[in-house]
Coordinates of C-alpha atoms in Angstrom, one line a residue:
X1 CA -12.9 -11.8 26.9
X2 CA -9.9 -10.7 24.8
X3 CA -9.9 -7.5 23.0
X4 CA -7.5 -5.1 21.3
X5 CA -6.5 -3.4 18.1
X6 CA -6.3 -5.3 14.8
X7 CA -3.1 -7.3 14.3
X8 CA -2.4 -7.5 18.0
X9 CA -2.4 -11.3 18.0
X10 CA -5.4 -11.7 20.3
X11 CA -7.1 -14.4 18.2
X12 CA -4.2 -16.8 18.6
X13 CA -4.2 -16.4 22.4
X14 CA -8.0 -16.8 22.4
X15 CA -7.8 -20.2 20.8
X16 CA -5.2 -21.5 23.3
X17 CA -7.1 -20.1 26.2
X18 CA -10.4 -21.4 25.0
X19 CA -8.9 -24.9 24.5
X20 CA -7.6 -24.9 28.0
X21 CA -10.9 -23.8 29.5
X22 CA -13.0 -26.1 27.4
X23 CA -14.7 -23.0 26.0
X24 CA -16.1 -21.8 22.7
X25 CA -15.1 -18.6 21.0
X26 CA -17.5 -15.8 20.0
X27 CA -16.1 -13.5 17.4
X28 CA -16.7 -9.8 18.1
X29 CA -15.5 -8.8 14.6
X30 CA -18.1 -6.9 12.7
X31 CA -16.9 -8.2 9.3
X32 CA -16.3 -11.9 10.1
X33 CA -20.1 -12.4 9.9
X34 CA -19.8 -12.2 6.1
X35 CA -19.3 -15.4 4.2
X36 CA -16.3 -15.5 1.8
X37 CA -14.5 -12.6 3.5
X38 CA -12.0 -14.9 5.1
X39 CA -8.4 -13.8 4.4
X40 CA -9.1 -10.0 4.7
X41 CA -10.9 -10.3 8.0
X42 CA -8.4 -12.8 9.5
X43 CA -11.0 -15.4 10.3
X44 CA -9.9 -18.4 12.4
X45 CA -8.3 -21.0 10.2
X46 CA -10.2 -24.3 9.6
X47 CA -7.6 -25.9 11.9
X48 CA -8.4 -23.5 14.7
X49 CA -12.1 -24.0 14.2
X50 CA -11.6 -27.7 14.6
X51 CA -9.7 -27.1 17.8
X52 CA -12.3 -24.8 19.3
X53 CA -15.9 -24.1 18.3
X54 CA -16.3 -20.6 16.8
X55 CA -19.5 -18.6 16.7
X56 CA -20.5 -15.3 15.0
X57 CA -18.7 -16.0 11.8
X58 CA -20.1 -16.8 8.3
X59 CA -23.6 -15.9 9.2
X60 CA -24.7 -14.0 6.1
X61 CA -23.7 -13.3 2.5
X62 CA -21.6 -10.2 2.0
X63 CA -24.4 -8.5 0.0
X64 CA -26.6 -8.5 3.0
X65 CA -26.7 -5.9 5.8
X66 CA -26.0 -7.1 9.3
X67 CA -26.5 -4.4 11.9
X68 CA -25.0 -4.1 15.4
X69 CA -28.5 -4.9 16.7
X70 CA -28.6 -8.1 14.6
X71 CA -25.2 -9.0 16.0
X72 CA -26.3 -8.3 19.6
X73 CA -29.4 -10.5 19.3
X74 CA -27.6 -13.5 17.8
X75 CA -24.5 -13.3 20.0
X76 CA -26.6 -13.1 23.2
X77 CA -28.8 -16.0 22.0
X78 CA -25.7 -18.1 21.6
X79 CA -24.3 -17.2 25.0
X80 CA -27.6 -17.5 26.9
X81 CA -28.6 -20.8 25.3
X82 CA -25.5 -22.8 26.4
X83 CA -23.8 -23.7 29.7
X84 CA -20.5 -23.7 27.9
X85 CA -18.1 -21.0 28.9
X86 CA -17.3 -18.5 26.1
X87 CA -14.2 -16.6 25.2
X88 CA -15.2 -13.4 23.4
X89 CA -12.5 -12.0 21.1
X90 CA -12.3 -9.2 18.7
X91 CA -11.5 -5.6 17.8
X92 CA -14.9 -4.0 17.5
X93 CA -15.6 -2.0 20.7
X94 CA -19.1 -1.2 19.8
X95 CA -20.0 -4.9 19.1
X96 CA -18.3 -5.9 22.4
X97 CA -20.4 -3.4 24.3
X98 CA -23.6 -4.3 22.4
X99 CA -23.1 -7.9 23.5
X100 CA -22.0 -7.6 27.2
X101 CA -23.5 -4.3 28.2
X102 CA -27.2 -3.3 28.5
X103 CA -26.9 -1.3 25.3
X104 CA -30.2 -0.4 23.7
X105 CA -30.8 0.4 20.0
X106 CA -33.6 2.9 19.5
X107 CA -35.9 2.3 16.5
X108 CA -35.7 4.0 13.2
X109 CA -38.1 4.4 10.2
X110 CA -37.0 5.4 6.7
X111 CA -40.3 7.0 5.7
X112 CA -40.4 9.1 8.8
X113 CA -36.8 10.0 8.5
X114 CA -37.4 11.3 5.0
X115 CA -40.3 13.3 6.2
X116 CA -38.3 14.9 8.9
X117 CA -35.4 15.7 6.6
X118 CA -37.8 17.6 4.5
X119 CA -39.1 19.6 7.5
X120 CA -37.8 23.1 8.4
X121 CA -35.2 22.5 11.3
X122 CA -36.7 25.2 13.4
X123 CA -40.1 23.4 13.4
X124 CA -38.4 20.2 14.6
X125 CA -36.6 22.1 17.4
X126 CA -39.8 23.6 18.5
X127 CA -41.5 20.2 18.6
X128 CA -38.6 18.8 20.6
X129 CA -38.6 21.7 23.2
X130 CA -42.4 21.5 23.5
X131 CA -42.1 17.8 24.5
X132 CA -38.9 18.3 26.6
X133 CA -37.9 21.7 28.0
X134 CA -34.5 20.3 28.9
X135 CA -33.8 18.9 25.4
X136 CA -31.2 21.6 24.7
X137 CA -29.0 20.1 27.4
X138 CA -29.3 16.6 25.9
X139 CA -29.2 17.3 22.1
X140 CA -27.2 19.8 20.1
X141 CA -30.1 21.8 18.7
X142 CA -27.8 23.5 16.2
X143 CA -27.1 20.1 14.6
X144 CA -30.0 19.3 12.2
X145 CA -29.0 15.6 12.0
X146 CA -29.1 15.2 15.8
X147 CA -32.4 17.0 16.0
X148 CA -33.9 14.9 13.3
X149 CA -32.8 11.7 15.1
X150 CA -34.2 13.0 18.5
X151 CA -37.6 13.8 16.9
X152 CA -37.7 10.5 15.1
X153 CA -37.1 8.6 18.3
X154 CA -39.7 10.7 20.1
X155 CA -42.4 10.1 17.5
X156 CA -41.6 6.4 17.3
X157 CA -41.4 5.7 21.1
X158 CA -42.8 8.7 22.9
X159 CA -39.5 9.0 24.8
X160 CA -37.9 12.4 25.1
X161 CA -34.1 13.0 25.1
X162 CA -34.2 13.6 28.9
X163 CA -36.1 10.3 29.5
X164 CA -33.7 8.4 27.4
X165 CA -30.6 9.8 29.1
X166 CA -32.0 9.0 32.5
X167 CA -32.9 5.4 31.7
X168 CA -31.2 2.9 34.1
X169 CA -29.8 0.8 31.2
X170 CA -28.2 3.9 29.7
X171 CA -26.7 4.9 33.0
X172 CA -25.3 1.4 33.4
X173 CA -23.7 1.6 30.0
X174 CA -22.2 5.0 30.9
X175 CA -20.8 3.4 34.1
X176 CA -19.4 0.4 32.1
X177 CA -21.6 -2.1 34.0
X178 CA -21.8 -5.5 32.3
X179 CA -24.9 -7.6 32.0
X180 CA -22.7 -10.7 32.1
X181 CA -20.0 -11.6 34.7
X182 CA -16.8 -11.4 32.7
X183 CA -13.1 -10.6 32.8
X184 CA -11.7 -8.4 30.0
X185 CA -8.1 -8.6 28.8
X186 CA -6.7 -6.1 26.3
X187 CA -3.8 -7.2 24.1
X188 CA -1.6 -4.3 22.8
X189 CA 1.9 -4.7 21.5
X190 CA 2.5 -1.0 21.7
X191 CA 5.1 0.3 19.3
X192 CA 5.4 -3.1 17.7
X193 CA 1.8 -2.8 16.3
X194 CA 2.8 -1.0 13.1
X195 CA 5.3 -3.8 12.2
X196 CA 2.7 -6.5 13.0
X197 CA 0.2 -4.7 10.7
X198 CA 2.7 -4.8 7.9
X199 CA 3.6 -8.5 8.4
X200 CA -0.1 -9.4 8.5
X201 CA -0.9 -7.6 5.3
X202 CA 2.1 -9.3 3.6
X203 CA 0.8 -12.6 4.8
X204 CA -2.7 -11.9 3.6
X205 CA -1.4 -11.0 0.1
X206 CA 0.7 -14.1 -0.1
X207 CA -2.2 -16.3 0.9
X208 CA -4.6 -14.9 -1.8
X209 CA -6.2 -11.7 -0.6
X210 CA -6.3 -10.2 -4.0
X211 CA -8.0 -13.3 -5.5
X212 CA -10.5 -13.1 -2.6
X213 CA -11.2 -9.5 -3.4
X214 CA -11.6 -10.2 -7.1
X215 CA -13.9 -13.1 -6.4
X216 CA -16.2 -10.9 -4.2
X217 CA -16.2 -8.0 -6.6
X218 CA -19.7 -6.9 -7.3
X219 CA -21.2 -9.0 -4.5
X220 CA -20.3 -6.8 -1.5
X221 CA -23.1 -4.8 0.1
X222 CA -22.9 -1.3 1.5
X223 CA -21.3 -2.4 4.8
X224 CA -19.1 -5.2 3.6
X225 CA -17.6 -3.1 0.8
X226 CA -16.2 -0.6 3.3
X227 CA -14.2 -3.3 5.1
X228 CA -10.5 -2.4 5.4
X229 CA -8.6 -4.1 2.7
X230 CA -11.5 -4.8 0.4
X231 CA -12.3 -1.1 -0.1
X232 CA -8.6 -0.3 -0.9
X233 CA -7.8 -3.3 -3.0
X234 CA -10.9 -3.4 -5.2
X235 CA -9.5 -0.6 -7.4
X236 CA -6.4 -2.8 -7.8
X237 CA -8.3 -5.8 -9.2
X238 CA -10.3 -3.6 -11.5
X239 CA -7.2 -1.9 -12.9
X240 CA -8.0 1.5 -11.5
X241 CA -5.1 1.6 -9.1
X242 CA -1.6 0.1 -8.9
X243 CA -0.7 -2.6 -6.5
X244 CA 1.7 -0.2 -4.6
X245 CA -1.1 2.3 -4.2
X246 CA -3.6 -0.3 -3.0
X247 CA -1.2 -1.7 -0.5
X248 CA -0.3 1.7 0.8
X249 CA -3.9 2.7 1.2
X250 CA -4.6 -0.6 3.0
X251 CA -1.7 -0.1 5.4
X252 CA -2.9 3.5 6.1
X253 CA -6.5 2.4 6.6
X254 CA -5.5 -0.5 8.9
X255 CA -3.3 1.7 11.0
X256 CA -6.2 4.2 11.3
X257 CA -8.6 1.5 12.3
X258 CA -6.1 0.2 14.9
X259 CA -5.7 3.6 16.4
X260 CA -9.5 4.0 16.7
X261 CA -9.9 0.6 18.3
X262 CA -7.1 1.3 20.7
X263 CA -8.7 4.7 21.7
X264 CA -12.1 3.0 22.2
X265 CA -10.8 0.2 24.4
X266 CA -8.5 2.4 26.4
X267 CA -11.6 4.3 27.7
X268 CA -13.0 1.1 29.3
X269 CA -11.9 0.8 33.0
X270 CA -12.7 -2.9 33.1
X271 CA -9.9 -3.9 30.8
X272 CA -6.6 -5.3 32.1
X273 CA -3.9 -4.6 29.6
X274 CA -1.2 -7.0 28.6
X275 CA 1.8 -6.7 26.2
X276 CA 2.2 -9.8 24.1
X277 CA 5.9 -9.0 23.5
X278 CA 6.8 -9.0 27.2
X279 CA 3.9 -10.7 29.1
X280 CA 3.0 -14.4 29.3
X281 CA -0.6 -13.7 28.1
X282 CA -2.0 -17.2 28.4
X283 CA -0.6 -17.6 31.9
X284 CA -1.9 -14.2 33.0
X285 CA -5.4 -14.9 31.7
X286 CA -5.6 -18.3 33.2
X287 CA -4.7 -16.8 36.6
X288 CA -7.7 -14.5 36.2
X289 CA -10.2 -17.2 35.6

């Protein structure tokens, strides 16, 4: 598995490594599942997809919602149904953990959620404490949003906050225990990352990112419309912002995303970190397999 912040160059390494291993690639990018969002999400080129089979890209139209749980189910189905080895690659830490770790997604119900939001918070706190005297140690009872979610889960599943925290799968997730045997390599160019982000954005613009954003205008759903680049450049194609403003906002948002990704992955003790500037990444990964 190859992970790291956006623009770290991990995808190019993944293709070469997968080709050497006779493996397929599973994308762990939360936005590459959307059709038509090709340039802005840095999808594998048609040439790379001919070299190595790619999965978890172009699954749904951008107007649809595709949850992390949807992603988990489909990615695991692909992995479990084939004897082919897989190289997982991407920058979404949550999607990575949803696939390889025993991460569970608790149910939700819009009608019940609306009912709870209209209920006096103190009533919900009392309900939670009546079911679980230790709830205050598990849930911030001063935070109405967290209390509502805890009561919602309790009513839908009968499971209290204490029971959920003590579940073996949740403890395994906290301990970074994978459900699949895997090696995880992190690619991080360090101080060179900012320059790589700038170069990648310039390349995206030169290969038609603005036209892609314009073509998708009006067809992006709630999630897809928040993708970095699309959210910042849509006002440019509609004439509400200048090109300079849109590019500046995109660079800022991309750098913020990269910092969040870096912080998420750095917490994972399973990851072996490599510097693509100074390390022979392909050779190092091949030695691990």
